[in-house]
XYZ file of C-alpha atoms in Angstrom:
615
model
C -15.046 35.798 43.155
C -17.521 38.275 44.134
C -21.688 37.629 43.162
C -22.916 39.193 40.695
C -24.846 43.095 41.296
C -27.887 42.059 39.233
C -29.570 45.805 40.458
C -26.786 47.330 38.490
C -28.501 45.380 35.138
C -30.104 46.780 32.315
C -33.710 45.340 31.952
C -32.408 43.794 28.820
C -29.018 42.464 30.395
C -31.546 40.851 32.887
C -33.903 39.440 30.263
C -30.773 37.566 28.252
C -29.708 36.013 31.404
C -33.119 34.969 32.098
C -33.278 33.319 29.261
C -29.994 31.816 29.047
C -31.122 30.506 32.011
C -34.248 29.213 30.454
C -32.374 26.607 28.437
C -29.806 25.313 30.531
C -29.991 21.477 30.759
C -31.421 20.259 33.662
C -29.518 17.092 33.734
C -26.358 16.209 32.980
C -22.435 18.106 32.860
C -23.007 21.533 34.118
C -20.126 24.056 35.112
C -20.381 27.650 36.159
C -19.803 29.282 32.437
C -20.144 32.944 33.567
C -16.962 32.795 36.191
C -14.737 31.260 33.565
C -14.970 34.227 30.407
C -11.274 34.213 28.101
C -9.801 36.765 26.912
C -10.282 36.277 23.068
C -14.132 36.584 23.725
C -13.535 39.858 24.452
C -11.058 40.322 21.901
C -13.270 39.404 19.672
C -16.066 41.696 20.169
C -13.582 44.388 18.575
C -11.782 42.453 16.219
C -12.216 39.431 13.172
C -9.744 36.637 12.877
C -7.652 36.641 9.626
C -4.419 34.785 8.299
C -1.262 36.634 8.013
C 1.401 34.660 5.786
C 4.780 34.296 7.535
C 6.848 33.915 4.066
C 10.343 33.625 5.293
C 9.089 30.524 6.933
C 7.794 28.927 3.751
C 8.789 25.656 2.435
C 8.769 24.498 -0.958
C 10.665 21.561 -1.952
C 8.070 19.691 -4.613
C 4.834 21.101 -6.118
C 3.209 17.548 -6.875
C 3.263 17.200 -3.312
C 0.726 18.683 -0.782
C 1.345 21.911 0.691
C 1.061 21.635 4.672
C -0.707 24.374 7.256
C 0.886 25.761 10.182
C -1.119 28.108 12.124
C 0.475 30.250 14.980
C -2.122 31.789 17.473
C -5.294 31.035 19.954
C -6.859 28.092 18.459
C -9.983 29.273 18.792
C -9.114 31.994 16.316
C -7.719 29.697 13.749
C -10.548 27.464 13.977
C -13.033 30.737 13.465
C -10.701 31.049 10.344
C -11.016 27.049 9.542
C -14.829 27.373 9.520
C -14.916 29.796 6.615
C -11.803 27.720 4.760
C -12.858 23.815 5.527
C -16.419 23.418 6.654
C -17.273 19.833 6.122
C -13.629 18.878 4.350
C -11.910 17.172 7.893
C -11.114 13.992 7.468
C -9.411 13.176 10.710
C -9.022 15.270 14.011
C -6.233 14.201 16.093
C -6.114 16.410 19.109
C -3.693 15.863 22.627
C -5.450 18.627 24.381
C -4.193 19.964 28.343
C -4.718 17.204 30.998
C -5.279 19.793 33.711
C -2.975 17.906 36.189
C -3.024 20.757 38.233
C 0.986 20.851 37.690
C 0.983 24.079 35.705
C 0.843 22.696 32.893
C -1.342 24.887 30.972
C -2.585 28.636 30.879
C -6.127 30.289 31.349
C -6.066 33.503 30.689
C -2.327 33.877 30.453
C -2.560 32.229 34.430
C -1.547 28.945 35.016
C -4.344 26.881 36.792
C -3.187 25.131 39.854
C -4.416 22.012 41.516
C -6.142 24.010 44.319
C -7.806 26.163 41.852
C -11.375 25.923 43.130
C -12.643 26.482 39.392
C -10.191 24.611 37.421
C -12.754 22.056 36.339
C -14.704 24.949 34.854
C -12.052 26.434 33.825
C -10.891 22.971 31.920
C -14.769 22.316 31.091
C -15.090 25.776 29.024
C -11.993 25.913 27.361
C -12.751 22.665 25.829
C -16.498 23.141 25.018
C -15.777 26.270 23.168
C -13.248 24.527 21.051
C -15.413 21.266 20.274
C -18.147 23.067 19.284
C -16.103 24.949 16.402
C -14.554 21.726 15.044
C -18.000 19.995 14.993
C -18.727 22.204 11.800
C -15.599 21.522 10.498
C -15.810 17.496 10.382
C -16.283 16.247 7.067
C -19.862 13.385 6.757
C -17.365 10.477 7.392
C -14.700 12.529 9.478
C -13.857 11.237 13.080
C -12.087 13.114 16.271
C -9.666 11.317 18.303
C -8.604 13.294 21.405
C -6.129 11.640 24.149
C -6.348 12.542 27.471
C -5.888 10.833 31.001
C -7.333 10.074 33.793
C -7.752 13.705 35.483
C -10.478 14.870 32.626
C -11.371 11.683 30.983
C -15.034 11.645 32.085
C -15.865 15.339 31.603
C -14.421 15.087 28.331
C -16.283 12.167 27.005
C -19.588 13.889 28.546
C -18.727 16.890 26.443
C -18.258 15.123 23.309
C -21.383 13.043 23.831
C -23.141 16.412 24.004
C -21.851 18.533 20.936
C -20.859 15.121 18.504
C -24.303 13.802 18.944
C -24.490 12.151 15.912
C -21.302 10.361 16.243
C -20.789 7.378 18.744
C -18.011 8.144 21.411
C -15.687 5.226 21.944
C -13.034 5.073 24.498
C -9.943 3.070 23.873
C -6.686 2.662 25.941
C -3.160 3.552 24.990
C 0.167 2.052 27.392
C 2.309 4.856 26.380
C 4.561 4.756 29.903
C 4.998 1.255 30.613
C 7.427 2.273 33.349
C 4.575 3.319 35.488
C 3.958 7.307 37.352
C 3.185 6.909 40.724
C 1.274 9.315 42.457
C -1.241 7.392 44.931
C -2.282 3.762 44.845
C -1.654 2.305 41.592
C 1.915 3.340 38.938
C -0.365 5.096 35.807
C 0.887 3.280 32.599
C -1.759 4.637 30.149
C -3.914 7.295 28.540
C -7.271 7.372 26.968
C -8.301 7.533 23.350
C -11.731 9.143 22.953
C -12.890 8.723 19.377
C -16.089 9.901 17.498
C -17.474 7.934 15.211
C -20.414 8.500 12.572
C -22.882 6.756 14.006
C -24.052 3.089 12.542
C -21.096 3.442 10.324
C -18.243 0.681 10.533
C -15.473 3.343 9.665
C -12.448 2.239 12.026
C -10.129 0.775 9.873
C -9.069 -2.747 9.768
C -5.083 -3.085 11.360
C -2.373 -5.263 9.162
C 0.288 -5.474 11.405
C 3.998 -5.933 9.756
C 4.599 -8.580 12.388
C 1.420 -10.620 10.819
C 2.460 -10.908 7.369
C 3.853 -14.524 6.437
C 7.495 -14.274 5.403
C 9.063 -18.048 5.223
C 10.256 -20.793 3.744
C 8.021 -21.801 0.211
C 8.767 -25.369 1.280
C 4.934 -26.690 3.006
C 5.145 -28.094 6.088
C 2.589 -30.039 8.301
C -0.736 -31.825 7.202
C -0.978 -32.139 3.593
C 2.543 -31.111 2.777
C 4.376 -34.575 1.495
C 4.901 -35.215 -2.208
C 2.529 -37.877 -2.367
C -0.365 -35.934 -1.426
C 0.001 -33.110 -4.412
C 2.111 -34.574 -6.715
C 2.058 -31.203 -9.043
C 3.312 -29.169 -6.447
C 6.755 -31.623 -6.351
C 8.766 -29.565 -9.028
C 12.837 -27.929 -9.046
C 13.508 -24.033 -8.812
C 16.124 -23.190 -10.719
C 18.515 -20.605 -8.856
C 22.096 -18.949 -10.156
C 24.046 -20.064 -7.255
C 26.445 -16.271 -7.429
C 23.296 -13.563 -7.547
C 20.626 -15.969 -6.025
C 18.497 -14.511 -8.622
C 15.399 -17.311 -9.650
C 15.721 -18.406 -13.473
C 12.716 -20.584 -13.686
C 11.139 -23.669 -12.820
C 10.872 -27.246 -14.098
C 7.714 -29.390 -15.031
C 5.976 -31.780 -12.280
C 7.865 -34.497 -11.567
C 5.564 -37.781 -11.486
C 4.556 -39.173 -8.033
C 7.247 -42.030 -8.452
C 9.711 -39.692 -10.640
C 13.152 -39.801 -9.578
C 14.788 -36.283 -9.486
C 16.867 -35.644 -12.537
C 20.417 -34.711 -12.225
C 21.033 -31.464 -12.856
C 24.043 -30.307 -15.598
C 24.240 -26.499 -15.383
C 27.397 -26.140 -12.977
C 26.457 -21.992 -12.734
C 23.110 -23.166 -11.060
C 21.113 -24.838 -8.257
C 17.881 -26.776 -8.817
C 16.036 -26.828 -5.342
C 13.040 -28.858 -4.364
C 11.159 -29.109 -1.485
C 12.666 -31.179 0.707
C 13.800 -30.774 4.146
C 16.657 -31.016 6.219
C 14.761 -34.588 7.400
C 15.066 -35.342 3.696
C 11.474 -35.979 3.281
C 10.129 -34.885 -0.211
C 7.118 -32.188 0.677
C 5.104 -29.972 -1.900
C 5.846 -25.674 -2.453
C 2.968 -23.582 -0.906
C 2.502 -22.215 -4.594
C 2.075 -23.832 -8.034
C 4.687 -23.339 -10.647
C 2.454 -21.026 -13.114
C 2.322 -18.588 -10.115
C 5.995 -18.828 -8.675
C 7.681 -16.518 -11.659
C 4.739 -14.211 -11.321
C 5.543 -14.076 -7.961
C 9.242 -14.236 -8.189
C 8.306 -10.571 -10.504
C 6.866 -9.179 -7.998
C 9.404 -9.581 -5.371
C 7.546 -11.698 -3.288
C 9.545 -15.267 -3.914
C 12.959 -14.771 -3.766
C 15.923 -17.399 -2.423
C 18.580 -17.049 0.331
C 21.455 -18.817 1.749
C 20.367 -19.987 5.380
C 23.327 -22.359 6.998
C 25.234 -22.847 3.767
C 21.897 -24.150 1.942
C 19.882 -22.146 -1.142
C 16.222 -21.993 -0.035
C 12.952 -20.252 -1.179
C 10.903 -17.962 0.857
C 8.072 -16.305 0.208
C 5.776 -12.982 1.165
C 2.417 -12.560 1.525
C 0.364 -10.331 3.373
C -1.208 -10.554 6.675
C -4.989 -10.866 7.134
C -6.551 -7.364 8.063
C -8.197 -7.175 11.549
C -10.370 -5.651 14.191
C -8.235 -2.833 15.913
C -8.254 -3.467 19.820
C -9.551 -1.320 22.471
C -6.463 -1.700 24.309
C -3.258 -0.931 22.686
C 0.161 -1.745 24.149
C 3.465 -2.212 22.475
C 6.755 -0.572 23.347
C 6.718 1.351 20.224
C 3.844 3.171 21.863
C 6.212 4.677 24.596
C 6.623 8.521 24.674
C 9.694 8.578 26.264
C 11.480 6.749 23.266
C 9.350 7.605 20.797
C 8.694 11.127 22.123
C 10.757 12.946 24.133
C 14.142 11.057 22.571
C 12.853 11.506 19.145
C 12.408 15.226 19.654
C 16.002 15.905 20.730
C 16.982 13.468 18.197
C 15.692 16.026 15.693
C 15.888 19.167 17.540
C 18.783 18.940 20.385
C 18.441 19.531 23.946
C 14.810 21.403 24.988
C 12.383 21.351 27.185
C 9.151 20.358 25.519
C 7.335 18.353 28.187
C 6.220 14.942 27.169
C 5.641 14.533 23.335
C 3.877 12.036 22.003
C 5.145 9.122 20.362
C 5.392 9.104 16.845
C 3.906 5.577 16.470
C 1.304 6.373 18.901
C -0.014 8.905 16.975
C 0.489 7.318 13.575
C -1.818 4.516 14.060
C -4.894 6.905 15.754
C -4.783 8.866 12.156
C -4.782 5.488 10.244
C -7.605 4.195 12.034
C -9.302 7.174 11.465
C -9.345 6.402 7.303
C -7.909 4.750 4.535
C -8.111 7.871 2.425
C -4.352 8.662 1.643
C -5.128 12.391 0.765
C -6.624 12.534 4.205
C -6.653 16.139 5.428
C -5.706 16.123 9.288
C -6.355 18.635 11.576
C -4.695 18.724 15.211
C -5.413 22.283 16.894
C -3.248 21.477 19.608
C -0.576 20.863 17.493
C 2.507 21.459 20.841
C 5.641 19.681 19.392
C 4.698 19.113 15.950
C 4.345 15.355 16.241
C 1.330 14.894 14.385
C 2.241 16.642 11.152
C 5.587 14.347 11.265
C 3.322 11.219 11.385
C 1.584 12.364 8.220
C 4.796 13.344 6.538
C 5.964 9.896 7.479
C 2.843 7.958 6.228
C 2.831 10.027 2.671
C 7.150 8.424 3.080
C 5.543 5.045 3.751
C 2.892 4.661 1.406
C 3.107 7.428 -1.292
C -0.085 9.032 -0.366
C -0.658 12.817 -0.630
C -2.268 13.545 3.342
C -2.690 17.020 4.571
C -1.794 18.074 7.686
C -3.257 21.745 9.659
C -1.395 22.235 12.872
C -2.792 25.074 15.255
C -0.858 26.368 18.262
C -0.071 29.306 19.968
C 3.606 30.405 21.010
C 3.485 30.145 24.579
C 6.882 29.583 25.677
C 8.081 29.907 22.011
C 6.814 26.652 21.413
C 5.722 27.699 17.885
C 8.765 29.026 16.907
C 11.429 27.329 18.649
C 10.005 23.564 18.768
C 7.161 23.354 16.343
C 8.265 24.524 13.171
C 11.595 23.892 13.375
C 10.540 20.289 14.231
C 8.345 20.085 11.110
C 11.128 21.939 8.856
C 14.024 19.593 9.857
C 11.759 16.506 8.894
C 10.725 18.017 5.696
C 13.856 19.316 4.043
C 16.577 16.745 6.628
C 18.619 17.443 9.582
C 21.897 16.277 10.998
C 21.080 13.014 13.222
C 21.943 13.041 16.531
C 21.134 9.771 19.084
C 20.667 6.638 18.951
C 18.907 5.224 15.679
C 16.836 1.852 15.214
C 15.938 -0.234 12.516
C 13.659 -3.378 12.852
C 15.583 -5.811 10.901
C 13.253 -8.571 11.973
C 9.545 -9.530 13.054
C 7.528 -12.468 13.561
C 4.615 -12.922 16.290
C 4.517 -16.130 17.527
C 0.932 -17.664 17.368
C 0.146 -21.393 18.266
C 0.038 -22.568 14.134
C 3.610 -20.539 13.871
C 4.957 -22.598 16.425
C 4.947 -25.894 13.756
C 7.182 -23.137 11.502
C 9.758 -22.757 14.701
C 12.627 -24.279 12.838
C 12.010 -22.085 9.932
C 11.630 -19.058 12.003
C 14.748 -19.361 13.759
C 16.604 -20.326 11.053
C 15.642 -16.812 9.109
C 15.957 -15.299 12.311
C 19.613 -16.418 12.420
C 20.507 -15.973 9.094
C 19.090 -12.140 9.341
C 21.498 -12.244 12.834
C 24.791 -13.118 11.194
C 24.210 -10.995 8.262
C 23.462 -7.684 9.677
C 26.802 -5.951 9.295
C 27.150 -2.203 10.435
C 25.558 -1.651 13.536
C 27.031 -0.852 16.571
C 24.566 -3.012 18.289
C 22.386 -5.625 17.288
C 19.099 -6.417 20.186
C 16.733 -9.127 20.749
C 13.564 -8.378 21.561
C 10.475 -10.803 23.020
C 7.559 -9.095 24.104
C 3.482 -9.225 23.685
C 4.474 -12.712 21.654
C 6.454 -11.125 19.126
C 9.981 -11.742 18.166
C 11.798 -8.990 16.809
C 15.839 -8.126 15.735
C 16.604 -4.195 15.677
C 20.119 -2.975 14.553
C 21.439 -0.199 16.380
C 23.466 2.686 15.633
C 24.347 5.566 17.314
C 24.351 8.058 14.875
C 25.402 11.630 14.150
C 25.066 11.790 10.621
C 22.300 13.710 8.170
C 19.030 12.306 7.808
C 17.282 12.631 4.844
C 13.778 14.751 4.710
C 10.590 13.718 3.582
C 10.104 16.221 1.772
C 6.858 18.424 1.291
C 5.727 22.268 1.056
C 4.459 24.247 4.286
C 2.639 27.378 4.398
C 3.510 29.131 8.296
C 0.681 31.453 8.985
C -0.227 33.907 12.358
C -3.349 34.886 13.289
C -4.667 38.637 13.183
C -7.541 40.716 13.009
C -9.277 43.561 11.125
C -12.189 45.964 13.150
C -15.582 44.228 14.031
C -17.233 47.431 13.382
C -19.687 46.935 10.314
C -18.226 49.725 8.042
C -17.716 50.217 4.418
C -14.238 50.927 5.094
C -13.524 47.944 7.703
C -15.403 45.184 5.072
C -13.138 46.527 2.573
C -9.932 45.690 4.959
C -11.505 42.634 5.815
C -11.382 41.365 2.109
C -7.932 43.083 1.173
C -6.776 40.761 4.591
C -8.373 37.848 3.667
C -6.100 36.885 0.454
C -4.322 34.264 2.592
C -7.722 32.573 3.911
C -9.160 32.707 0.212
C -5.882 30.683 -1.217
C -6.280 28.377 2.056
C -9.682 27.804 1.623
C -9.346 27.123 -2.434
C -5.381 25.678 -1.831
C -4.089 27.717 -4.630
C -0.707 29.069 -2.486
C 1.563 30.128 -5.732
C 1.187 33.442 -6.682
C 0.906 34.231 -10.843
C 0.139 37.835 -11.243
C -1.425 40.924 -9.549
C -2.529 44.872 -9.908
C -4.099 47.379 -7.384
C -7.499 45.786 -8.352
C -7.121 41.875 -8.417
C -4.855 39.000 -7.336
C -4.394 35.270 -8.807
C -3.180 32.706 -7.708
C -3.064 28.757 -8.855
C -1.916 24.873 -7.860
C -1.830 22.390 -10.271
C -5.543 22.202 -10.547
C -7.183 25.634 -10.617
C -6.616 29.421 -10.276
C -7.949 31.776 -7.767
C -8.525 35.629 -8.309
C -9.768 38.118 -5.982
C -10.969 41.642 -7.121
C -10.655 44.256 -4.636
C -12.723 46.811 -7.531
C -15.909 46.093 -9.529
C -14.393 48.756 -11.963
C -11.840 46.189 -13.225
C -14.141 43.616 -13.879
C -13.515 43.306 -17.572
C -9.744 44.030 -17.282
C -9.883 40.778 -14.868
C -11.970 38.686 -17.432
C -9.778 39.595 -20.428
C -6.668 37.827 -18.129
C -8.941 35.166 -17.061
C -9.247 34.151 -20.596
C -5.444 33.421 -20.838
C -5.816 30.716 -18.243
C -6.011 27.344 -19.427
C -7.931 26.018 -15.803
C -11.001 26.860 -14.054
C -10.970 29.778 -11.817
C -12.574 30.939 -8.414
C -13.373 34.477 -8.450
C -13.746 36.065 -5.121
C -15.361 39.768 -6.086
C -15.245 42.577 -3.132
C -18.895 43.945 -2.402
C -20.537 46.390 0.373
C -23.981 44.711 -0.294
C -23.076 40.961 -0.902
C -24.154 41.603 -4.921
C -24.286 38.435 -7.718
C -21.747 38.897 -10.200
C -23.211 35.888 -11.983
C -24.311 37.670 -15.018
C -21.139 39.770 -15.028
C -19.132 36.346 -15.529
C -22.168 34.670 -17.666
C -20.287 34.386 -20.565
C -17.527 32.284 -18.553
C -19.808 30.577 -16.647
C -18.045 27.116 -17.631
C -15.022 28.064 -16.193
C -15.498 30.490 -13.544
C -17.329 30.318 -10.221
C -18.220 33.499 -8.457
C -18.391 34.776 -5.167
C -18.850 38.043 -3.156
C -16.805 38.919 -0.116
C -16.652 39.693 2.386
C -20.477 38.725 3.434
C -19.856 35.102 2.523
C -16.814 35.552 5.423
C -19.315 37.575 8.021
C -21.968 35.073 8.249
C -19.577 32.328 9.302
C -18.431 34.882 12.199
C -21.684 36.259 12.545
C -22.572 32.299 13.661
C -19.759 31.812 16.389
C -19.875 35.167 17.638
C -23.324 36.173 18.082
């Protein structure tokens, strides 16, 4: 690339370099900024970002349930948008940006950059900076960002986010998601990076209760302390219908030198703890808690070999997440690539994620189950199916905001479609697996063995219906999966999704170009309040509402009281969004429904936000 002609400079061209120059770091990650300019920053000297709805592409299946974002376009353009809509209200940023393998694998300024690309560092260095620096203002006080990358642009990365999340600690964890190995020199790569940042002096990574560590076995005790003798009151019969194997009840304490009564009801069992040694033990719980229990679905008996027995649930002790994370589920070639032709057919999306993977990086990130996730580079979709699949699991109410462009037709052909099929359900095809057992195996589980294997057995010979059933062993974990392979319809989630492109209006400060701006900002005003169903309209206002609240925008002062007299037919508060010239307070205007109504002038509350990024 050719140097610069600084003689051909105005003096105050030269003086803004100058100082530019001025406050460059002297120390630390420095790439040459001024050889690596993108095209949207010269779009946007001529043009603002706005939303443009994509209805046809609307889903609405259940208004109690959150209504999703997907946002087609350069994501630094949606995020412009994002820092008017959400400052401050992330709660999680999950992002999988380019690895910049050199493979042409991504696009800078519509050119793919190759490995001998002398500037593709740069190239990489101020893509990403430009990005970061938008979501910092978007991060809520107790938000975190977890972006995964590899080896190529691990270091760089975590330089950059030590420089622009300053206030957060950046931690670097390690993901096996290809446990086959990729060879390419030395060593067969079986793992990516997790770069997360934290609020710092906060303890905000969740605690991990893995399914595998809940206790699930026999109520009968076993070990030290577990014989009759030494807790008599824990010696008593469980009383089970021998046809349903539903529990009836329970019996008093039997004295320590009680003999066991005979029992009379032919239509029942009376169990008591004793094993297949025939040596009396005591139950792990007394008998004023076992019908509580029993209610909640946590005690419940089973034949195992011919024999009624009790087991029992109970949840596994929270702990410390690891920095290193492998388990099979955490492979993106099942979990990815076979889950996204599962869903979608054949295509050639290159290396999704896997589900799991990117499930457990958004719970660590918070407990909050209306959690509003953001993932700007949002490729197949993957990350708004793990949060439709959590709110399935758990009930909760999460948001997810997906940004990507449609290079390739990505957008179109892989994302939405993707996030569509798992919403409203899609005809099954592959090869489907359901854990039917888990149990690690730690040193005090080892004194359970018998137990274990005898559940383990008794799950074996009655899992009917699969055309295969697989035993697993690995990282000390014993599980059962039943597999089918399947071509049937799969049941959606269920959920609402608003499908949005970006545009723009003229940058040019004029009357007439503000009043565009506002009369094209309708879709960032519901996404920034969440009111997305429409009520009523007229050539001066709009309203819309969600279950909460209403939002109007008035395009004309004129109709001010015309707007008030339908504002006082609506029975919840309301966000008015007036158009000005000269940013004007319409408090007194709305004084008289100041308990319900909160004001705001437009489009100068929208200009300063892109007055910040783009000056």
């Amino acid at each position: 690339m050719a140097k610069k002609n600084y003689k051909d400079w105005s003096k105050e061209d030269l003086i803004k370099h100058i100082e530019k120059l001025e406050k460059r770091k002297k120390y630390g990650l420095v790439w040459d900024e001024e050889r690596t300019k993108e095209e949207f920053e010269l779009q946007s000297l001529n043009g603002l970002p706005v939303l443009e709805e994509v209805s046809k592409n609307a889903i609405t299946t259940d208004a109690d349930q959150p209504t999703h974002i997907l946002i087609e376009g350069d994501n630094y353009h949606a995020l412009s948008v994002l820092n008017y809509t959400h400052e401050k209200s992330i709660d999680v940023i999950y992002i999988d940006p380019p690895y910049n393998t050199g493979n042409e694998t991504w696009k800078y300024n519509n050119k793919y950059v190759n490995d001998d690309d002398a500037y593709k560092h740069s190239k990489w260095l101020s893509f990403m900076e430009k990005r970061l620096r938008l979501v910092k203002n978007l991060l809520s006080p107790t938000g975190i960002i977890c972006a995964t990358i590899d080896n190529y642009e691990v270091h760089t990365l975590r330089m950059i986010m030590e420089e622009i999340f300053f206030d957060r600690d950046i931690i670097m964890t390690v993901i096996e998601h290809n446990f086959r190995g990729r060879v390419k020199r030395n060593f067969a790569l079986t793992h990516e990076y997790a770069l997360w940042g934290v609020p710092k002096e906060q303890d905000l990574i969740t605690r991990q209760r893995e399914k595998s560590g809940d206790i699930q076995r026999n109520l009968r005790r076993t070990g030290q302390g577990s014989r009759r003798h030494e807790s008599p009151t824990m010696f008593f019969g469980i009383e089970v219908d021998k046809r349903t194997l539903k529990i009836i009840g329970v019996t008093e304490a039997l004295d320590a030198d009680e003999k066991i009564p005979k029992h009379a009801n032919p239509n029942t069992e009376m169990v008591y703890p004793i094993d297949d040694e025939k040596i009396q033990r005591r139950w792990y719980y007394g008998k004023n808690s076992i019908m509580d229990e029993v209610k909640k679905g946590n005690i419940w008996a089973k034949r195992i070999k011919g024999k009624i027995q009790i087991h029992y649930w109970k949840e596994g002790k929270e702990k410390r997440r690891k920095s290193v994370w492998t388990d099979p589920k955490y492979d993106g070639s099942t979990y990815g690539t076979e889950l996204l032709t599962s869903i979608l057919g054949q295509n050639d999306f290159p290396f999704p994620k896997s589900i799991h993977a990117v499930k457990e990086c958004i719970e660590a990130c918070t407990y909050k189950k209306d959690a509003v996730i953001l993932d700007f580079f949002a490729g197949s979709g993957t990350t708004g199916h793990a949060v439709l699949e959590l709110n399935e699991e758990d009930g909760g109410a999460r948001q997810f905001i997906l940004v990507t462009n449609n290079e390739n037709n990505i957008c179109r052909e892989i994302c939405y479609p993707r996030i569509r099929n798992v919403i409203k359900g899609y005809k099954f095809q592959g090869t489907e697996k359901k854990l039917l057992f888990e149990e690690k195996l730690t040193l005090s589980e080892l004194k359970n063995m018998d137990n274990i294997l005898g559940e383990f057995e008794e799950t074996k010979s009655q899992s009917k219906g699969y055309d295969e059933i697989k035993t697993e062993f690995e990282n000390n974990t014993l599980r059962l999966l039943g597999i089918n392979k399947s071509n049937v319809r799969k049941e959606g989630f269920g959920g609402n999704l608003k499908y949005y492109r970006t545009s723009f209006v003229p940058a040019e400060p004029s009357d007439e170009n503000k009043e565009m701006l506002t009369r094209q900002s309708v879709e960032m005003l519901c996404l920034r309040e969440g009111t997305f169903d429409f009520v009523s309209d007229t050539d001066a206002w709009k309203i819309f509402k969600n279950n909460q609240k209403y939002t109007a925008i008035l395009f004309d002062q004129l109709s001010i009281p015309e707007l008030k007299e339908e504002l006082e037919k609506l029975d919840k508060s309301v966000s008015v969004y007036v158009f000005s010239l000269e940013d004007d307070n319409f408090a007194n205007e709305f004084a008289d429904m100041r308990e319900k109504v909160k004001v705001c002038s437009i489009p100068e509350a929208i200009l300063r936000v892109y007055r910040r990024i783009y000056q």
